[in-house]
Every structure is written in C-alpha cells, then in structure tokens.
C-alpha cells in the first residue's frame, strides 16, 4: 500500500454534511408581479424565492442543473458586525462548512460555460479561496479581482485603512468559459488621435519592440534608420524589435511608422488605427476602481432613493453588478443570486435583459426586494444603471416559498405525509425524490402520468392502497411498451404479475433519503440544532492547512 499527501484546508466539522430534502416551490401569486403590458424581449419567468437558501438551491437542482450562466453571491463576511438584516458573526469553521455546502449546490447548477463570482473581505477571502479550490478545482480559478469599495481612507483606523473587497472568480470549466469584452468607453477611445491627419482616421502609437532577447530571436535584432535624422538605431539586446526586416519595410511603405511629432524620436512606434480593431471591446482587468464600478456610498444612495424610510445597509452599487454581468453573460442568460440582500442582482439583470433567480431568507425579501423590483418593472426606478441602459420598464417575476417538509411525525411518532400536501404537491415532491420530471399528462386516458424520466418510463402517485384489480387497470393502461413506477400508501395486491409496474411504498421507501422537518440551514448559529455531532462552542482549532495523508491502494 502506498501513501500520498494531499494539501487541503481542514476545519472542525468539515466531514459533517447535511442530507438535504429536495423541496418543491409554491408560488404566491399575490406577491408575483408583472408589467401591465408585454413588449418584445420582456422576461416574465424570473423567480424570487423566500426561504433558506441551501434548501432553495437544492430545490432548483431538478429543473436548473447545468442551466445557470452566472452566479453572483455576496455572503455575510463573518466580520462580527451586527447587521440588522444578516447574522454576520460566525466562527470560522462553521462559516466555512455552511458556505461549502452551498458551493456544492451552486457547482451543480452552473452551466459548463458558467462562472461564479463571490465578494468577500480579508476576514474569510483567503480561507474561502482554498476551500473553493476543492469544490471547483484549482485549475478552474480565474482571478481575484479587486474592487475599490471606498474612495477615501478611514482616519480612525488603527492599522491600514481597508479600501477594497475581493471578487473571486471561478469557472465551472475554465476550458469552456471565456470572459466577454467590455464595451469601449470614451476614456479608452480618447487615446486614438490623428496628429498627422492620416486619411485612414484616428490611431494610437504602439510599442515597436517585443519581450524577446537577441539570443532568443536573432532575426529581430537589426538596425533601423530614422529617415528624418539619418540616425541608425539598434534595439536593446534584452528587448528586440517586434517585427522582422521584411515586415518593417512593408510598414514603411504603408506609412505605419511614427517617429513623433517632430520626426526625431529615437525609437519608432507602430500606428494602430481604430478602424482596424478586431472587435469593439476591451479586456477586463483585475483592478476595478470606484470611478468605473461605483463604491459603497453609491449603493447606499441608490437604496435611499428607493426606500428612504428603511434602506438596506450594505447594498452593492448597480454598476458593480453590471460589470460582472457584462463579462459573464449575454442577453437572455440565467443569473442566480442566493444571498439576494436588497435585490441588486435581480434589478440589474432585469434591466440588462438577463433572466434571474434570487433567494433570500430574511423578511427583506418582502420589505425591500419586492418594492424595488416593482419600481424596476414599472420603469419608475431611474437610478443605478437605468439611464445608461435606457431602461423603460417591463417584464415581471414570480414569487415562491419553499413547501413544508414532505414528511411529519404523527401523534404516535411515525413519519407520515404532511397534511398540507395535496395530491398535486405530493406527486411533484415524489418526482424530485425519485429523479422524475414533474409532467402531469393532459392527454385523455393518461391520468396515471404524473412524472417522466424517459420516453417510456413514467411515475404515478396515489395515497390510496392499491388492490390487484387497480394494479391490473394501471398495467393495461400503461401497455407493454412502457414502464410505470407506482407510489402508493400500500399494495393489497402483488405487482409480480405486472412486469411493466414497479411498486414503491410511501413514505417508507424515502424515509432514509434525507433529513425531514428541518427548515433552517441559514448562516445563523442560534438556528442550528444541537446534536451529538455539533461543533464545540469555542474550538481551539481554527481553519488550517494540513498535510492529510490518504491511503491509496
């Protein structure tokens, strides 16, 4: 037996993983909202989900696994600050465990060419990065962009004034993900001028050398003569010309060599014309200044304009989210934010023509997000990026809550189907548990088709006890070319006589699949159940790097 050493981030309780119940989502039509009229391009299938975000992420997997193009999350930073709308003071180990569980769900939801963007400060960013490497793979780490969130130093700081947050970027599969170019703005276009009145239009002077030595590229180490002064110029041996002699001669014939306004520069430049640009965009860089994407006070002002009586305390500016979506998505792509906060991600995605899903457990899903989105849809929100994208309103969203746990204990302590479940809810829930798509048939005579896993395999759910005669009726209706999984409370007859039927007794068949009756996996220590596996209140071991030996046969 050989042994290998694996470098990983370890913390107390890392091995503990929740057994999540795949809940169904219940629409509250009274809180859903849409524009009064429909215009071309309007999106109405956006989703706002109120509930525990880990359970919500699990609930989305059946329908959205591999479909999300961009996930942006702004989780509690674990700073110990007493925010009104967030519990933001978790011990390192517990915080990492709870975030890891959410990352694993997010990874399954992302499209192969999708990306994850996370904003964090120095309290957890570096631990989080190593943990995220384990979930996404270190090779899929894209960048740590720096957002300048403050424009002035804090004079009361004891050490260095924190002016930035980290924006960690991961691809689901880096080989399939590419960052989209940013649109060229006036600042980037201002470098193109036309000092010699060239009829081809504005241009900029580009470097005529390259980062190669004369030993590496001897063919690029040669003499160039300035035609205006007669000076014979050699490049540095450590940095030779970027073009060979033949190409240089062609540049001269094409009037692409620039020797400065007076023609006496000691090194030539290459004229690059704005008309020759291969595309209209520029590559995003890893430092984002507040002039480009806004700062925290911008986000605060946007909130005050929307909800002056009770603004959300820690919103991100809309320009920051716009930059992320410009790089990671196109029109119609699906964007997910499972820490919705004040709803900035959904608001910006909506204005940019992206589909969106937001999840928020707090009451501000109702008090902050819904009022904000209504203003976006009505077109009355003209703050943030609205004027830049010419937002006039439109579209809509649907409001969902998580259904209660499918199973509850009766008066005798037995697990039974919760009484709140009607037949339709029960059928949809069992489809999620058993891997079927909920697709009730509308065809006459196919009353038994509640779910479908393939063209010939279906699911039927009933709370009745099925007799032999009932099973025969089902078998005849299904026919010999198709198969049917039958979920029932009991079977009075045997299914052995019907090869196209598979019997599943509920709830016993699903009892051990997950945790039942747990509604809160939130980042709130007070809400976590006390079990024999619970973490110690004040563990001596914080997160640490460890060389963990793993036996390898």
PDB file of N, CA and C in Angstrom, residues 12 91 93 535-544:
ATOM      1  N   UNK A  12     -12.630  21.977  11.984  1.00  0.00           N
ATOM      2  CA  UNK A  12     -13.508  21.115  12.780  1.00  0.00           C
ATOM      3  C   UNK A  12     -14.905  21.045  12.175  1.00  0.00           C
ATOM      4  N   UNK A  91     -18.293  31.795  13.729  1.00  0.00           N
ATOM      5  CA  UNK A  91     -16.939  31.271  13.920  1.00  0.00           C
ATOM      6  C   UNK A  91     -16.453  30.683  12.593  1.00  0.00           C
ATOM      7  N   UNK A  93     -14.934  28.021  11.400  1.00  0.00           N
ATOM      8  CA  UNK A  93     -15.199  26.652  10.959  1.00  0.00           C
ATOM      9  C   UNK A  93     -16.644  26.474  10.526  1.00  0.00           C
ATOM     10  N   UNK A 535     -20.587  21.160  16.588  1.00  0.00           N
ATOM     11  CA  UNK A 535     -19.245  21.674  16.801  1.00  0.00           C
ATOM     12  C   UNK A 535     -19.114  22.216  18.220  1.00  0.00           C
ATOM     13  N   UNK A 536     -17.925  22.172  18.798  1.00  0.00           N
ATOM     14  CA  UNK A 536     -17.731  22.776  20.112  1.00  0.00           C
ATOM     15  C   UNK A 536     -17.974  24.269  20.029  1.00  0.00           C
ATOM     16  N   UNK A 537     -18.421  24.835  21.152  1.00  0.00           N
ATOM     17  CA  UNK A 537     -18.767  26.260  21.144  1.00  0.00           C
ATOM     18  C   UNK A 537     -17.555  27.128  20.859  1.00  0.00           C
ATOM     19  N   UNK A 538     -16.409  26.764  21.417  1.00  0.00           N
ATOM     20  CA  UNK A 538     -15.209  27.552  21.187  1.00  0.00           C
ATOM     21  C   UNK A 538     -14.061  26.606  20.854  1.00  0.00           C
ATOM     22  N   UNK A 539     -14.038  26.073  19.625  1.00  0.00           N
ATOM     23  CA  UNK A 539     -12.995  25.121  19.262  1.00  0.00           C
ATOM     24  C   UNK A 539     -11.618  25.768  19.309  1.00  0.00           C
ATOM     25  N   UNK A 540     -10.661  24.999  19.765  1.00  0.00           N
ATOM     26  CA  UNK A 540      -9.295  25.504  19.834  1.00  0.00           C
ATOM     27  C   UNK A 540      -8.662  25.578  18.454  1.00  0.00           C
ATOM     28  N   UNK A 541      -9.151  24.730  17.551  1.00  0.00           N
ATOM     29  CA  UNK A 541      -8.554  24.672  16.228  1.00  0.00           C
ATOM     30  C   UNK A 541      -9.337  25.538  15.267  1.00  0.00           C
ATOM     31  N   UNK A 542      -8.692  26.529  14.683  1.00  0.00           N
ATOM     32  CA  UNK A 542      -9.307  27.282  13.607  1.00  0.00           C
ATOM     33  C   UNK A 542      -8.994  26.589  12.293  1.00  0.00           C
ATOM     34  N   UNK A 543      -9.442  27.143  11.159  1.00  0.00           N
ATOM     35  CA  UNK A 543      -9.085  26.556   9.881  1.00  0.00           C
ATOM     36  C   UNK A 543      -7.569  26.555   9.718  1.00  0.00           C
ATOM     37  N   UNK A 544      -7.034  25.505   9.167  1.00  0.00           N
ATOM     38  CA  UNK A 544      -5.596  25.427   8.998  1.00  0.00           C
ATOM     39  C   UNK A 544      -5.264  24.585   7.788  1.00  0.00           C
TER      40      UNK A 544
END
